PDB file of C-alpha atoms in Angstrom:
ATOM      1  CA  MET A 124      -7.538 -12.920  -5.232  1.00 82.00           C
ATOM      2  CA  SER A 125      -7.099 -13.579  -8.927  1.00 87.00           C
ATOM      3  CA  ARG A 126      -4.527 -16.093 -10.108  1.00 89.00           C
ATOM      4  CA  TYR A 127      -2.622 -13.266 -11.834  1.00 90.00           C
ATOM      5  CA  ALA A 128      -2.402 -11.225  -8.622  1.00 89.00           C
ATOM      6  CA  ALA A 129      -1.385 -14.264  -6.554  1.00 90.00           C
ATOM      7  CA  ASP A 130       1.350 -15.136  -9.048  1.00 91.00           C
ATOM      8  CA  ALA A 131       2.561 -11.515  -9.100  1.00 90.00           C
ATOM      9  CA  VAL A 132       2.822 -11.461  -5.290  1.00 92.00           C
ATOM     10  CA  LYS A 133       4.771 -14.726  -5.312  1.00 93.00           C
ATOM     11  CA  LEU A 134       7.067 -13.462  -8.090  1.00 93.00           C
ATOM     12  CA  ILE A 135       7.959 -10.209  -6.338  1.00 92.00           C
ATOM     13  CA  GLY A 136       8.645 -12.151  -3.151  1.00 94.00           C
ATOM     14  CA  MET A 137      10.988 -14.516  -4.972  1.00 95.00           C
ATOM     15  CA  LEU A 138      12.764 -11.638  -6.718  1.00 94.00           C
ATOM     16  CA  ILE A 139      13.325  -9.854  -3.405  1.00 95.00           C
ATOM     17  CA  HIS A 140      14.526 -13.070  -1.751  1.00 96.00           C
ATOM     18  CA  ASN A 141      16.957 -13.928  -4.538  1.00 95.00           C
ATOM     19  CA  ALA A 142      18.349 -10.387  -4.754  1.00 95.00           C
ATOM     20  CA  ARG A 143      18.820 -10.268  -0.980  1.00 93.00           C
ATOM     21  CA  VAL A 144      20.683 -13.584  -0.982  1.00 95.00           C
ATOM     22  CA  GLU A 145      22.842 -12.516  -3.953  1.00 95.00           C
ATOM     23  CA  LYS A 146      23.810  -9.361  -2.041  1.00 94.00           C
ATOM     24  CA  GLY A 147      24.699 -11.475   0.997  1.00 95.00           C
ATOM     25  CA  MET A 148      22.158  -9.727   3.205  1.00 95.00           C
ATOM     26  CA  THR A 149      20.374 -11.435   6.048  1.00 96.00           C
ATOM     27  CA  ILE A 150      16.668 -10.975   6.658  1.00 96.00           C
ATOM     28  CA  ALA A 151      17.525  -9.009   9.792  1.00 97.00           C
ATOM     29  CA  GLU A 152      19.815  -6.637   7.848  1.00 97.00           C
ATOM     30  CA  LEU A 153      17.185  -5.967   5.190  1.00 97.00           C
ATOM     31  CA  ALA A 154      14.481  -5.490   7.807  1.00 97.00           C
ATOM     32  CA  GLU A 155      16.627  -2.980   9.688  1.00 97.00           C
ATOM     33  CA  ARG A 156      17.458  -1.000   6.551  1.00 96.00           C
ATOM     34  CA  ALA A 157      13.790  -0.921   5.525  1.00 96.00           C
ATOM     35  CA  GLY A 158      12.566  -0.087   9.017  1.00 96.00           C
ATOM     36  CA  VAL A 159      10.268  -3.107   9.133  1.00 96.00           C
ATOM     37  CA  SER A 160      10.117  -6.327  11.124  1.00 96.00           C
ATOM     38  CA  ARG A 161      11.927  -9.511  10.144  1.00 97.00           C
ATOM     39  CA  GLY A 162       8.527 -11.187   9.982  1.00 96.00           C
ATOM     40  CA  LEU A 163       7.352  -8.733   7.349  1.00 96.00           C
ATOM     41  CA  VAL A 164      10.404  -9.486   5.212  1.00 97.00           C
ATOM     42  CA  GLN A 165       9.786 -13.212   5.632  1.00 97.00           C
ATOM     43  CA  ARG A 166       6.103 -12.867   4.702  1.00 96.00           C
ATOM     44  CA  THR A 167       6.994 -10.747   1.669  1.00 96.00           C
ATOM     45  CA  GLU A 168       9.574 -13.243   0.457  1.00 96.00           C
ATOM     46  CA  ALA A 169       7.073 -16.069   0.995  1.00 95.00           C
ATOM     47  CA  GLY A 170       4.620 -14.319  -1.291  1.00 93.00           C
ATOM     48  CA  GLU A 171       1.940 -13.550   1.279  1.00 93.00           C
ATOM     49  CA  ALA A 172      -0.556 -11.057  -0.073  1.00 92.00           C
ATOM     50  CA  GLY A 173      -1.220  -9.170   3.169  1.00 91.00           C
ATOM     51  CA  THR A 174       1.974  -7.114   3.056  1.00 89.00           C
ATOM     52  CA  ALA A 175       1.580  -3.367   2.495  1.00 91.00           C
ATOM     53  CA  ILE A 176       2.576  -2.397  -1.029  1.00 91.00           C
ATOM     54  CA  GLY A 177       4.782   0.455   0.200  1.00 92.00           C
ATOM     55  CA  SER A 178       6.825  -1.975   2.272  1.00 94.00           C
ATOM     56  CA  VAL A 179       7.183  -4.345  -0.680  1.00 94.00           C
ATOM     57  CA  PHE A 180       8.373  -1.500  -2.917  1.00 92.00           C
ATOM     58  CA  GLU A 181      10.879  -0.361  -0.264  1.00 95.00           C
ATOM     59  CA  LEU A 182      12.282  -3.881   0.162  1.00 96.00           C
ATOM     60  CA  ALA A 183      12.557  -4.247  -3.620  1.00 95.00           C
ATOM     61  CA  ALA A 184      14.354  -0.912  -3.929  1.00 93.00           C
ATOM     62  CA  LEU A 185      16.827  -1.776  -1.168  1.00 96.00           C
ATOM     63  CA  VAL A 186      17.906  -5.020  -2.832  1.00 95.00           C
ATOM     64  CA  GLY A 187      17.900  -3.551  -6.345  1.00 92.00           C
ATOM     65  CA  VAL A 188      14.807  -5.213  -7.793  1.00 92.00           C
ATOM     66  CA  SER A 189      13.419  -2.956 -10.510  1.00 86.00           C
ATOM     67  CA  LEU A 190       9.634  -2.995 -10.564  1.00 83.00           C
ATOM     68  CA  PHE A 191       9.257  -0.807 -13.619  1.00 81.00           C
ATOM     69  CA  GLU A 192      11.185  -0.267 -16.829  1.00 75.00           C
ATOM     70  CA  LEU A 193      11.805   3.310 -15.696  1.00 70.00           C
ATOM     71  CA  ASP A 194      14.452   4.965 -13.574  1.00 73.00           C
ATOM     72  CA  ASP A 195      13.584   7.257 -10.638  1.00 71.00           C
ATOM     73  CA  LYS A 196      13.144  10.310 -12.866  1.00 79.00           C
ATOM     74  CA  GLY A 197      10.963   8.385 -15.320  1.00 80.00           C
ATOM     75  CA  ILE A 198       8.657   7.206 -12.557  1.00 78.00           C
ATOM     76  CA  ALA A 199       8.403  10.732 -11.127  1.00 81.00           C
ATOM     77  CA  ARG A 200       7.563  12.050 -14.605  1.00 85.00           C
ATOM     78  CA  HIS A 201       4.782   9.461 -14.987  1.00 81.00           C
ATOM     79  CA  VAL A 202       3.381  10.288 -11.544  1.00 81.00           C
ATOM     80  CA  ARG A 203       3.204  13.972 -12.513  1.00 86.00           C
ATOM     81  CA  ALA A 204       1.548  13.122 -15.842  1.00 86.00           C
ATOM     82  CA  GLU A 205      -1.117  10.978 -14.148  1.00 85.00           C
ATOM     83  CA  ARG A 206      -1.716  13.693 -11.548  1.00 84.00           C
ATOM     84  CA  ASP A 207      -2.153  16.210 -14.371  1.00 84.00           C
ATOM     85  CA  LYS A 208      -4.685  13.919 -16.078  1.00 83.00           C
ATOM     86  CA  VAL A 209      -6.759  13.742 -12.909  1.00 79.00           C
ATOM     87  CA  SER A 210      -6.740  17.530 -12.598  1.00 79.00           C
ATOM     88  CA  LEU A 211      -8.213  17.788 -16.101  1.00 78.00           C
ATOM     89  CA  LEU A 212     -11.156  15.489 -15.348  1.00 73.00           C
ATOM     90  CA  PRO A 213     -14.570  17.100 -14.918  1.00 76.00           C
ATOM     91  CA  GLN A 214     -15.447  17.817 -11.312  1.00 68.00           C
ATOM     92  CA  SER A 215     -18.263  15.242 -11.395  1.00 67.00           C
ATOM     93  CA  VAL A 216     -15.769  12.433 -12.067  1.00 56.00           C
ATOM     94  CA  ARG A 217     -13.377  13.355  -9.287  1.00 53.00           C
ATOM     95  CA  LYS A 218     -13.835  11.890  -5.849  1.00 60.00           C
ATOM     96  CA  SER A 219     -15.838  14.219  -3.655  1.00 59.00           C
ATOM     97  CA  SER A 220     -14.075  15.523  -0.586  1.00 60.00           C
ATOM     98  CA  ALA A 221     -17.374  16.239   1.170  1.00 61.00           C
ATOM     99  CA  GLY A 222     -18.919  13.455   3.186  1.00 65.00           C
ATOM    100  CA  VAL A 223     -22.346  12.081   2.372  1.00 64.00           C
ATOM    101  CA  SER A 224     -25.097  13.373   4.620  1.00 66.00           C
ATOM    102  CA  ASP A 225     -27.437  10.580   5.601  1.00 69.00           C
ATOM    103  CA  ASP A 226     -29.162  12.543   8.359  1.00 70.00           C
ATOM    104  CA  PHE A 227     -32.817  12.599   7.247  1.00 63.00           C
TER     105      PHE A 227
END
């Protein structure tokens, strides 16, 4: 893992930890609200890289840590715009849905 990625994982973990503590939430409370284990919350807050990104984003959202400069509508608008870009790409650039036949 690059130094940048490792530092980013540690930073998001610290931000989630600090926001949770400021809100007076326990690890167990946050885990229950997110539908994850207490261990996952602990690993996320410790900056372990093996945590699923969706879980990290959910924990961040629950404690109010903003990951982007955009609100919910802004993020949705950007997702649509990126999806539209992909639809405009030539077929040869898009990922093929057909499997590769290696039966010779």
